[in-house]
GROMACS .gro file of N, CA, C and O in nm:
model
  472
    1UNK      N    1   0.797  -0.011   2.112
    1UNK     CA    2   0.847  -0.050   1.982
    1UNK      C    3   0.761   0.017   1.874
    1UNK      O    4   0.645  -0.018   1.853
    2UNK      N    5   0.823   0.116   1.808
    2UNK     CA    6   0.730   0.167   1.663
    2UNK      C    7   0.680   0.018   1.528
    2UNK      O    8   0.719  -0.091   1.486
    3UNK      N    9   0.610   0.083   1.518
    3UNK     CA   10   0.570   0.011   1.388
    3UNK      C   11   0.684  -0.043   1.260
    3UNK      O   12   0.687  -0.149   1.197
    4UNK      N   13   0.754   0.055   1.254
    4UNK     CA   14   0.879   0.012   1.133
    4UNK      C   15   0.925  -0.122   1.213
    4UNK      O   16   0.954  -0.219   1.144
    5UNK      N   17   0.932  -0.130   1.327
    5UNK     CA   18   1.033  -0.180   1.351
    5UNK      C   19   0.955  -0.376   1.351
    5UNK      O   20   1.017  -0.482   1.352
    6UNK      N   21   0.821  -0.355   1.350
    6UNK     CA   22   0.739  -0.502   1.381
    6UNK      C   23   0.703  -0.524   1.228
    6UNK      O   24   0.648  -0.634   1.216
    7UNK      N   25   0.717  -0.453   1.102
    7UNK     CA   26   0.721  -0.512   0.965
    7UNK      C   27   0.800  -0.596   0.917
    7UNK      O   28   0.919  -0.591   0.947
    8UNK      N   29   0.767  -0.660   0.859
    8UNK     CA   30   0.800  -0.784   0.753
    8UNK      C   31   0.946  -0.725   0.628
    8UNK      O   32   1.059  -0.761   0.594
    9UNK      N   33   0.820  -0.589   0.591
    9UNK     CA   34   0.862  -0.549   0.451
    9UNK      C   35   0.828  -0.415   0.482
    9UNK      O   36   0.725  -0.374   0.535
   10UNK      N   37   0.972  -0.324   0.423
   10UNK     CA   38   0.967  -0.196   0.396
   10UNK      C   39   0.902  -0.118   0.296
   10UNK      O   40   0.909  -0.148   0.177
   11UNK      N   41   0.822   0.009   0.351
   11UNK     CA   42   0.730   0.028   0.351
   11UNK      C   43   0.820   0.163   0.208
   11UNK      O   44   0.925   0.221   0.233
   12UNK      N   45   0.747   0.178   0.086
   12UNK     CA   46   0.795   0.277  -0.028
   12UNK      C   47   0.658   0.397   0.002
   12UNK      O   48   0.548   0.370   0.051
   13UNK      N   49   0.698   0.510  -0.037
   13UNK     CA   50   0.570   0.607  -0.061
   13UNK      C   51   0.580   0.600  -0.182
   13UNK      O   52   0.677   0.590  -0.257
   14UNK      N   53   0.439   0.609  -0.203
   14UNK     CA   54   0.412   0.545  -0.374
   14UNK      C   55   0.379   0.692  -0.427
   14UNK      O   56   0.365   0.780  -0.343
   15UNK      N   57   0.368   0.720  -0.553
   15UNK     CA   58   0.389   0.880  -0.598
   15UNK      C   59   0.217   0.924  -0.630
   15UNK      O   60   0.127   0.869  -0.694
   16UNK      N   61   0.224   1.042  -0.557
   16UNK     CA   62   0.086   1.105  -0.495
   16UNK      C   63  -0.060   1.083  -0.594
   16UNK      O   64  -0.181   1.073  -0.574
   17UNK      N   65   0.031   1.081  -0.708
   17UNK     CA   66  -0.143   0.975  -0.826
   17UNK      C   67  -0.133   0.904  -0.763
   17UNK      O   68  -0.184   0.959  -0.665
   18UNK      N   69  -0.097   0.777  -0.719
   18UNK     CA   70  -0.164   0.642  -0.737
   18UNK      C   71  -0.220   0.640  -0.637
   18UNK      O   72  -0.190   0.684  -0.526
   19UNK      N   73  -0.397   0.528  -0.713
   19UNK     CA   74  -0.503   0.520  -0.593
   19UNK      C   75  -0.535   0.365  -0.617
   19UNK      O   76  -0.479   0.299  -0.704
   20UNK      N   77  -0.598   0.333  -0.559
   20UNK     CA   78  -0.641   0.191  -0.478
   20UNK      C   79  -0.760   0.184  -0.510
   20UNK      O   80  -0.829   0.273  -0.463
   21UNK      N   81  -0.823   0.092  -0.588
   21UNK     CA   82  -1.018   0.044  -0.565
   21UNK      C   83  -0.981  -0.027  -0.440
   21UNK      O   84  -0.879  -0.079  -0.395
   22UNK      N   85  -1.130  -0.004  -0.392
   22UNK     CA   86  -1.110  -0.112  -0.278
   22UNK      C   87  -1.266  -0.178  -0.227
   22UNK      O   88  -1.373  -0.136  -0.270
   23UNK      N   89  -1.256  -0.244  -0.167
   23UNK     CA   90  -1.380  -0.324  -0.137
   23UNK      C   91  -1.401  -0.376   0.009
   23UNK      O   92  -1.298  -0.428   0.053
   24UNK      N   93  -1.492  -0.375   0.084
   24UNK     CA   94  -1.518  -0.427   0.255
   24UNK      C   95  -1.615  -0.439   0.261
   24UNK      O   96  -1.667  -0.339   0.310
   25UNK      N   97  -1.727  -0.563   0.223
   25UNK     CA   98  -1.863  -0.577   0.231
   25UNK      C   99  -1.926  -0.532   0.094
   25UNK      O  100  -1.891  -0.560  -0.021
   26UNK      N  101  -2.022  -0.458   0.137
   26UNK     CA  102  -2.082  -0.370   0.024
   26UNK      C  103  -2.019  -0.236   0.007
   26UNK      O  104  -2.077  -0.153  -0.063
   27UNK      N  105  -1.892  -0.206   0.070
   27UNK     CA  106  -1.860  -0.064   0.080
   27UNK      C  107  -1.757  -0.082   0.003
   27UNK      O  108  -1.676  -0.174   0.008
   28UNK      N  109  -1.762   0.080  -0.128
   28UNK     CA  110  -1.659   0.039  -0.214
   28UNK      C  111  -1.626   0.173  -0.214
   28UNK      O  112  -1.697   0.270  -0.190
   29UNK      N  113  -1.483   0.165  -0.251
   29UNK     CA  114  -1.398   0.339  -0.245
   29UNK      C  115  -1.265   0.312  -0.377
   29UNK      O  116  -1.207   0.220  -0.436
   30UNK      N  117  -1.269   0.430  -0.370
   30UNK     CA  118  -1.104   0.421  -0.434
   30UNK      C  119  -1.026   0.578  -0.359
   30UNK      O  120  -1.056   0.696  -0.381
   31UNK      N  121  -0.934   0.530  -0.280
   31UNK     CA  122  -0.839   0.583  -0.234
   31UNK      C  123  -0.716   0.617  -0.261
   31UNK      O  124  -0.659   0.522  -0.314
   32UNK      N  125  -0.620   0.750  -0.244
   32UNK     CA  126  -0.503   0.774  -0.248
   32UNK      C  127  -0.443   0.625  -0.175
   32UNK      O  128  -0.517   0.536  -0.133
   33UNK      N  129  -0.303   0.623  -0.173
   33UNK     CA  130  -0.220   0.526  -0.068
   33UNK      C  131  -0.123   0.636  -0.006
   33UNK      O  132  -0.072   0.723  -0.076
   34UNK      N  133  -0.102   0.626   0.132
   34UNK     CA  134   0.052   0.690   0.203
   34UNK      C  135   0.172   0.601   0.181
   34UNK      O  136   0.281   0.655   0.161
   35UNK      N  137   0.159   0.459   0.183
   35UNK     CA  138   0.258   0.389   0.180
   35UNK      C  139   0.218   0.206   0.111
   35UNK      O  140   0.105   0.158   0.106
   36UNK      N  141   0.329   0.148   0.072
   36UNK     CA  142   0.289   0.022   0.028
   36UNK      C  143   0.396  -0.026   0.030
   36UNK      O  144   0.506   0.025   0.005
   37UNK      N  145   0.368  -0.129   0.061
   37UNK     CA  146   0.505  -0.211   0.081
   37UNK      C  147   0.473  -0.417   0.046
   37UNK      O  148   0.365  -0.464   0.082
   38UNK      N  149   0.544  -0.481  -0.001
   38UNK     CA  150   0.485  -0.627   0.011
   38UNK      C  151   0.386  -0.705   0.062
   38UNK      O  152   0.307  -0.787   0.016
   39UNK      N  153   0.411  -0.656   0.177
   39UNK     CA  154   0.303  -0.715   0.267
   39UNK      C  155   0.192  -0.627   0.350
   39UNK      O  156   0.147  -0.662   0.459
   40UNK      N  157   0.148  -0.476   0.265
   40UNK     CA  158   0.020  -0.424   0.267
   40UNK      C  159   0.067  -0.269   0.261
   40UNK      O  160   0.171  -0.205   0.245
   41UNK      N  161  -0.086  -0.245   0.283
   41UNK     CA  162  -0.076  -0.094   0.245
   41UNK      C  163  -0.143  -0.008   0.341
   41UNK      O  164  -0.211  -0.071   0.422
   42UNK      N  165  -0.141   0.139   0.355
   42UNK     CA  166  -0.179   0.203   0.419
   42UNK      C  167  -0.312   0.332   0.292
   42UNK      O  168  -0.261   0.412   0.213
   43UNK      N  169  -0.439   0.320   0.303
   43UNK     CA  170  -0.524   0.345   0.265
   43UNK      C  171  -0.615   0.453   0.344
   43UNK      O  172  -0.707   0.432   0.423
   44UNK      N  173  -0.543   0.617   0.280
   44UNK     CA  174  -0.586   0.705   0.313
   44UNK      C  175  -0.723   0.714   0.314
   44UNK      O  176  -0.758   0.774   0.213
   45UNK      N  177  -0.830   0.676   0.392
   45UNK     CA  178  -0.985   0.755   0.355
   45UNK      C  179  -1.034   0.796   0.515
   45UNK      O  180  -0.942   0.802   0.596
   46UNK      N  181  -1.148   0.819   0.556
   46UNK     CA  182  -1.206   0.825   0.632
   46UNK      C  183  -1.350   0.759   0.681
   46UNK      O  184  -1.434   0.785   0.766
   47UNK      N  185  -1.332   0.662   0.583
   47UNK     CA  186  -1.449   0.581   0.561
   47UNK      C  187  -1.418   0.458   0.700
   47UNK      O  188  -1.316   0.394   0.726
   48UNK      N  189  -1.539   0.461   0.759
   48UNK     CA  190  -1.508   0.337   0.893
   48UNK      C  191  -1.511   0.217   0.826
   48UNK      O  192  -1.589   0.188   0.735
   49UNK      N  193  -1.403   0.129   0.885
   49UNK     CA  194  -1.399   0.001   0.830
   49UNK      C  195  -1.352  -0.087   0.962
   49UNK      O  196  -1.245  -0.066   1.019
   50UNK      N  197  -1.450  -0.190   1.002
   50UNK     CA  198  -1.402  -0.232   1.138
   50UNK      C  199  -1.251  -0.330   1.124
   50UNK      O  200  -1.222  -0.387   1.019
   51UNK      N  201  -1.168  -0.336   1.246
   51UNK     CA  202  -1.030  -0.450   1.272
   51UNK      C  203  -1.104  -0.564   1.236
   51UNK      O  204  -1.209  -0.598   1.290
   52UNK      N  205  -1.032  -0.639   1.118
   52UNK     CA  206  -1.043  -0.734   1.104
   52UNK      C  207  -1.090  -0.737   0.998
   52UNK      O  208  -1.082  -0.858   0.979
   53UNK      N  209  -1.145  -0.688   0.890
   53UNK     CA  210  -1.229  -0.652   0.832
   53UNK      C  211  -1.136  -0.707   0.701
   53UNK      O  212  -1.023  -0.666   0.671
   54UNK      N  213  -1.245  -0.851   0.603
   54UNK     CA  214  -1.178  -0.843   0.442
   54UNK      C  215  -1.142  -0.721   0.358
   54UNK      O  216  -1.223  -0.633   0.329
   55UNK      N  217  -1.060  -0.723   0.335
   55UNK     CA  218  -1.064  -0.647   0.248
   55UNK      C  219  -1.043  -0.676   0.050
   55UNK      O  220  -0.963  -0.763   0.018
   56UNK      N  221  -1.108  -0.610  -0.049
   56UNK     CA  222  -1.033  -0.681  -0.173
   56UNK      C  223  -0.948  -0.552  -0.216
   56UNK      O  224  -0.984  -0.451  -0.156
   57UNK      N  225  -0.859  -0.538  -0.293
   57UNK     CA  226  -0.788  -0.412  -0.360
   57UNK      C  227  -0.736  -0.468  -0.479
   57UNK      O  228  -0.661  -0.563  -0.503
   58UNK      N  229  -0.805  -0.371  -0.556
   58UNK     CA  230  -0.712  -0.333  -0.705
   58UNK      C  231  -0.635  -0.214  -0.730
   58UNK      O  232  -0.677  -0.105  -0.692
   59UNK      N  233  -0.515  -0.229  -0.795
   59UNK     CA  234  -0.441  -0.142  -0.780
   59UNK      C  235  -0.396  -0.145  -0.966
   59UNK      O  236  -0.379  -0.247  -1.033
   60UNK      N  237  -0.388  -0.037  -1.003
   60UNK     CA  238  -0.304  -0.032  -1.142
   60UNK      C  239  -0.162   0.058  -1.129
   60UNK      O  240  -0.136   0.178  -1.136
   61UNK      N  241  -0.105  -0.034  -1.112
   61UNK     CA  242   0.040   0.009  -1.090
   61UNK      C  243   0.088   0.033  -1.242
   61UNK      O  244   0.000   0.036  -1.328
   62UNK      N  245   0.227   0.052  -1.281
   62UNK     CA  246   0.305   0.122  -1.434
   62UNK      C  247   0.348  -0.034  -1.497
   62UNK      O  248   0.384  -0.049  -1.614
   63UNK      N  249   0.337  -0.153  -1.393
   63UNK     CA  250   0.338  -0.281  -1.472
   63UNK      C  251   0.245  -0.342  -1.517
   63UNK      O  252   0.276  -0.434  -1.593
   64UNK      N  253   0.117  -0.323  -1.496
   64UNK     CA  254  -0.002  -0.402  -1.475
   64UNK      C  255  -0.096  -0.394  -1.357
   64UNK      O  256  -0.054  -0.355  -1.248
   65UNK      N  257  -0.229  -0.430  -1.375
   65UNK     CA  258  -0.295  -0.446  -1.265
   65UNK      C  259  -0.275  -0.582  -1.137
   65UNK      O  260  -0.257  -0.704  -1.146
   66UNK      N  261  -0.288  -0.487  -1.021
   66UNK     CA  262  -0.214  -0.614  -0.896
   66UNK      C  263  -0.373  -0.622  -0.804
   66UNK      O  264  -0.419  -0.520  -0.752
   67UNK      N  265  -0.457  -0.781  -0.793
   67UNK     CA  266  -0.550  -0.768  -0.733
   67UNK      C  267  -0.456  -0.850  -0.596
   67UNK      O  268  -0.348  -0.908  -0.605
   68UNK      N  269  -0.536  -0.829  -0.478
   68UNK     CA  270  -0.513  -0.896  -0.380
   68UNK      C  271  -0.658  -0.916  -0.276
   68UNK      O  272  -0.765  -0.858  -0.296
   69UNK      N  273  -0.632  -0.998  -0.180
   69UNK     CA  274  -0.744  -0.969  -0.076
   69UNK      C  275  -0.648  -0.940   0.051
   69UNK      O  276  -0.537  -0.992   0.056
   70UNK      N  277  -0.687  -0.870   0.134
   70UNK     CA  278  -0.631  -0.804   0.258
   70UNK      C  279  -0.746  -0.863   0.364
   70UNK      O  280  -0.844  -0.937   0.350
   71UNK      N  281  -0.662  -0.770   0.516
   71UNK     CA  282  -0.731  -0.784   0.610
   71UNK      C  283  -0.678  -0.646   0.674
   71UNK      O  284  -0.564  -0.602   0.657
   72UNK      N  285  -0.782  -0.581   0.753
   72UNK     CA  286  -0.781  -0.485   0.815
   72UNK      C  287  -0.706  -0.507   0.983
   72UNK      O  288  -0.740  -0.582   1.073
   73UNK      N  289  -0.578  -0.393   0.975
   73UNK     CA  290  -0.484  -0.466   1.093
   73UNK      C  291  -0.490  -0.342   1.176
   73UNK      O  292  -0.502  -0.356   1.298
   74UNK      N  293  -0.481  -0.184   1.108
   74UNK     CA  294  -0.463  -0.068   1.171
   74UNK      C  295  -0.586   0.035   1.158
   74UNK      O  296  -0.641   0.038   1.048
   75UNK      N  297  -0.617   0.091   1.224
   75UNK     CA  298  -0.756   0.191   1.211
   75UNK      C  299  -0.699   0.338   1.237
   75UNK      O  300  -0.590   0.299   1.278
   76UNK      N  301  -0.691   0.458   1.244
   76UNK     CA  302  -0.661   0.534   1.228
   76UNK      C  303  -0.726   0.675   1.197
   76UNK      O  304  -0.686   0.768   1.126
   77UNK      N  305  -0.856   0.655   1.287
   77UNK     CA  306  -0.976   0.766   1.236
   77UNK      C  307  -0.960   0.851   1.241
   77UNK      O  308  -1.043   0.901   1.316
   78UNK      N  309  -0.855   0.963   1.183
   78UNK     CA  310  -0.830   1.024   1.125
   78UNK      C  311  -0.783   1.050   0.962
   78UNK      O  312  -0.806   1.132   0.873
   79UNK      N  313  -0.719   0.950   0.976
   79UNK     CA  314  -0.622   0.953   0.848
   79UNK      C  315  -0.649   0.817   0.756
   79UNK      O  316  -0.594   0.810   0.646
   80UNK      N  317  -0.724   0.721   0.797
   80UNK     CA  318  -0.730   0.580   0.735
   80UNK      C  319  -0.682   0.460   0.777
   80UNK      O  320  -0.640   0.469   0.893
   81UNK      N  321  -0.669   0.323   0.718
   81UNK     CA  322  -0.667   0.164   0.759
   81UNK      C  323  -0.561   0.155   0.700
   81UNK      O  324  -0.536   0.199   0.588
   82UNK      N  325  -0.472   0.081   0.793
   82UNK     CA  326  -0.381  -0.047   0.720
   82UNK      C  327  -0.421  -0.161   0.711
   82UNK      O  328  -0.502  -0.230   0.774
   83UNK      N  329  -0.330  -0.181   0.595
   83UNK     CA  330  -0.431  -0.381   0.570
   83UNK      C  331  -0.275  -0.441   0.553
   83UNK      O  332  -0.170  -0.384   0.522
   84UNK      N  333  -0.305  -0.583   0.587
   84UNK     CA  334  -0.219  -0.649   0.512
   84UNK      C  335  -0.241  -0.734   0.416
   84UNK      O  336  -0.352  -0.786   0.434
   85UNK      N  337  -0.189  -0.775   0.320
   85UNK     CA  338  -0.260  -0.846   0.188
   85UNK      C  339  -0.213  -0.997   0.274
   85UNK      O  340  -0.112  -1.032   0.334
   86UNK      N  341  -0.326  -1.051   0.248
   86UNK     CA  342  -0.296  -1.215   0.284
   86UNK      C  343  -0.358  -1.337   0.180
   86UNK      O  344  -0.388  -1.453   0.207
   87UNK      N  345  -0.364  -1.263   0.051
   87UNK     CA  346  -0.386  -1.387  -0.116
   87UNK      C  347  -0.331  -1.294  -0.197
   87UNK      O  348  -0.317  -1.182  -0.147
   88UNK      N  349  -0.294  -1.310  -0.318
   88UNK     CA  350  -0.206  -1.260  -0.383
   88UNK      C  351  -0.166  -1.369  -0.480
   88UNK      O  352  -0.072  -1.439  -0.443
   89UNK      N  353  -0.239  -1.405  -0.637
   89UNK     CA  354  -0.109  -1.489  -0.736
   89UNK      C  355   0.009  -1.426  -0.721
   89UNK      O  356   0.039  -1.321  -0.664
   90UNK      N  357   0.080  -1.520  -0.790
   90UNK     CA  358   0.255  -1.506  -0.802
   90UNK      C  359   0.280  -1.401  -0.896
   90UNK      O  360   0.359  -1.307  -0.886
   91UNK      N  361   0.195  -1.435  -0.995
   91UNK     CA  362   0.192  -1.280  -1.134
   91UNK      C  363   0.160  -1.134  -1.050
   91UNK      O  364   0.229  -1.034  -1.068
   92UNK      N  365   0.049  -1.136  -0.959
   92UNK     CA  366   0.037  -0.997  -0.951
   92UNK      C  367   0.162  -0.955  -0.824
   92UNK      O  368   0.207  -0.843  -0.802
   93UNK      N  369   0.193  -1.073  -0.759
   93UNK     CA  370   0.314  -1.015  -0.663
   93UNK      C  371   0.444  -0.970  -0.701
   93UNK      O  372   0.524  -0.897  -0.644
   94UNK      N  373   0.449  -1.055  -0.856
   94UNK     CA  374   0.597  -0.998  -0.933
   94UNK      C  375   0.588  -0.873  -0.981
   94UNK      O  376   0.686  -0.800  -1.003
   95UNK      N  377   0.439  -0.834  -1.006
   95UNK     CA  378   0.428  -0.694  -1.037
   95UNK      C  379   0.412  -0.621  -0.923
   95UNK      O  380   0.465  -0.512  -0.943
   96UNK      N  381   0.368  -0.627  -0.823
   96UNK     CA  382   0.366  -0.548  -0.691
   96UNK      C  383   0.526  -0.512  -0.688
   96UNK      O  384   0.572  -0.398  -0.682
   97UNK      N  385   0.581  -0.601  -0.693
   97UNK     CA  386   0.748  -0.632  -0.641
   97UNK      C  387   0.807  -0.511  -0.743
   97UNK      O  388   0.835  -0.392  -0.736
   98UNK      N  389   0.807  -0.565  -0.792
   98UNK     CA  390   0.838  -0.486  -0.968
   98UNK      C  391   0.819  -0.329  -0.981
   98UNK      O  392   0.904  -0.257  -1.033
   99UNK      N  393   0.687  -0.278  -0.923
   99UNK     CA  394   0.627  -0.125  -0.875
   99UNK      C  395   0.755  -0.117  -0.758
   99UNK      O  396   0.863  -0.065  -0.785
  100UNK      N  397   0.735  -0.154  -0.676
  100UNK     CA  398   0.803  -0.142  -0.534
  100UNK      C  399   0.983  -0.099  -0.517
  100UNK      O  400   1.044  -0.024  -0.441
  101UNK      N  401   1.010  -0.158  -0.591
  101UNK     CA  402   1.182  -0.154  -0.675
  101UNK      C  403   1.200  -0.017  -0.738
  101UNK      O  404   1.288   0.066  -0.712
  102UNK      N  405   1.083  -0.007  -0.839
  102UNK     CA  406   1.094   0.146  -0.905
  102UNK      C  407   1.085   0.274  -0.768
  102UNK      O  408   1.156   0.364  -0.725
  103UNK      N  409   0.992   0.232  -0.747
  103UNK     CA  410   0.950   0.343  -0.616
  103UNK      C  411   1.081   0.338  -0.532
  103UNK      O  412   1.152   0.437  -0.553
  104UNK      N  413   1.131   0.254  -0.447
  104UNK     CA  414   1.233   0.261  -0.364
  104UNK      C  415   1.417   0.329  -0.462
  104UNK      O  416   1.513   0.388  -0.411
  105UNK      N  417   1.399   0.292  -0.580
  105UNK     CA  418   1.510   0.326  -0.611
  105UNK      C  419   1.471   0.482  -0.664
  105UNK      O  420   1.567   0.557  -0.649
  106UNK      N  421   1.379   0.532  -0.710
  106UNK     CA  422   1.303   0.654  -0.715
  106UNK      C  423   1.359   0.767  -0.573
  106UNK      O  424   1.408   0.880  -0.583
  107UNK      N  425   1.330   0.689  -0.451
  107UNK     CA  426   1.321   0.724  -0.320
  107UNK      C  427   1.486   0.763  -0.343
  107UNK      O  428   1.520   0.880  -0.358
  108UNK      N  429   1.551   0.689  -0.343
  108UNK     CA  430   1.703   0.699  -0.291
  108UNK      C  431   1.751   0.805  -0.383
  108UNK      O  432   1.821   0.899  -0.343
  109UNK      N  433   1.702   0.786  -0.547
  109UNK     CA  434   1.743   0.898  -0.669
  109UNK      C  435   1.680   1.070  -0.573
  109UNK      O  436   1.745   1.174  -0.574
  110UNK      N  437   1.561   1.054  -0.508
  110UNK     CA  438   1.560   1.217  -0.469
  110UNK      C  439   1.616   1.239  -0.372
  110UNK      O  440   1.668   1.350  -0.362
  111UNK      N  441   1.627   1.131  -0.250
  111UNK     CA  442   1.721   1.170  -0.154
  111UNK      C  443   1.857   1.251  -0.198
  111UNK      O  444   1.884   1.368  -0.169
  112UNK      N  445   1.922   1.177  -0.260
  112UNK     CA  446   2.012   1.194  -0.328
  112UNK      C  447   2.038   1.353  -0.361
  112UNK      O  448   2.132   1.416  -0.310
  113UNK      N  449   1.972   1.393  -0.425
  113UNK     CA  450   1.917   1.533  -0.511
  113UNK      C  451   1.898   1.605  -0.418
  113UNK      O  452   1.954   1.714  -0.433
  114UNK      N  453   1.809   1.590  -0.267
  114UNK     CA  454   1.781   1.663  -0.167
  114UNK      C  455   1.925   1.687  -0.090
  114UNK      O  456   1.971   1.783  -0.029
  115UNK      N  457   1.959   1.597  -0.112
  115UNK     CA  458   2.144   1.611   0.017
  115UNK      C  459   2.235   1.736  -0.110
  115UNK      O  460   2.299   1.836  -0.077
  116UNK      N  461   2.212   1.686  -0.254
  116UNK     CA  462   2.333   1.806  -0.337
  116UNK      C  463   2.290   1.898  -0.303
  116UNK      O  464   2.386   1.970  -0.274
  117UNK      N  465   2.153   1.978  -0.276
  117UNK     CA  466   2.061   2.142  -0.304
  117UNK      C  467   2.089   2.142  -0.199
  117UNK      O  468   2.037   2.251  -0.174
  118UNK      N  469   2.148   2.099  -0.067
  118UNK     CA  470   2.172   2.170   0.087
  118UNK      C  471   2.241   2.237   0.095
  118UNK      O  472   2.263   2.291   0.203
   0.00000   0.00000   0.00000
């Protein structure tokens, strides 16, 4: 069974600016993202961060800033961690939500554009 298929929530590629503060102990980064979706993100670095691992993230999305705390679910030493966010107010999830909508309907507007230029 792939991964798409054991998510919650579909996963948007968020547009190649946006980066992530992030936090795991005393170790602090700010990272690109490959993907984000409701219920977490995928956090390009190469920085070791063990399974299981708190995580905090700030994110400044085009609505506002979205804090959350995560947990470290995927490792990937090559390419970076997935987390899933597990705290989250209701304000910063309407804005997560809110980013997420733009991005996905974004997604379908270039698909779109990619199928006319064939």
């Amino acid at each position: 069974m792939g991964d798409e298929e054991q998510r919650r929530y579909p996963r948007a590629v968020p547009p190649k600016s946006l980066k992530v503060a992030w936090q795991s102990g005393t170790r602090r980064a700010v990272s690109y993202l490959e993907s984000i979706g409701l219920g977490g993100l995928f956090i390009v670095t190469r920085q070791a961060v063990p399974l299981r691992s708190m995580v905090k993230i700030l994110m400044d999305l085009q609505f506002g800033e979205v804090r959350a705390r995560a947990v470290v679910r995927r490792i990937s030493p090559a390419r970076g961690i997935g987390i899933e966010f597990i705290a989250m107010t209701q304000e910063d999830r309407a804005r997560l939500n809110k980013a997420l909508q733009l991005m996905f309907a974004n997604a379908v507007s270039s698909d779109c554009r990619d199928k006319e230029h064939r």
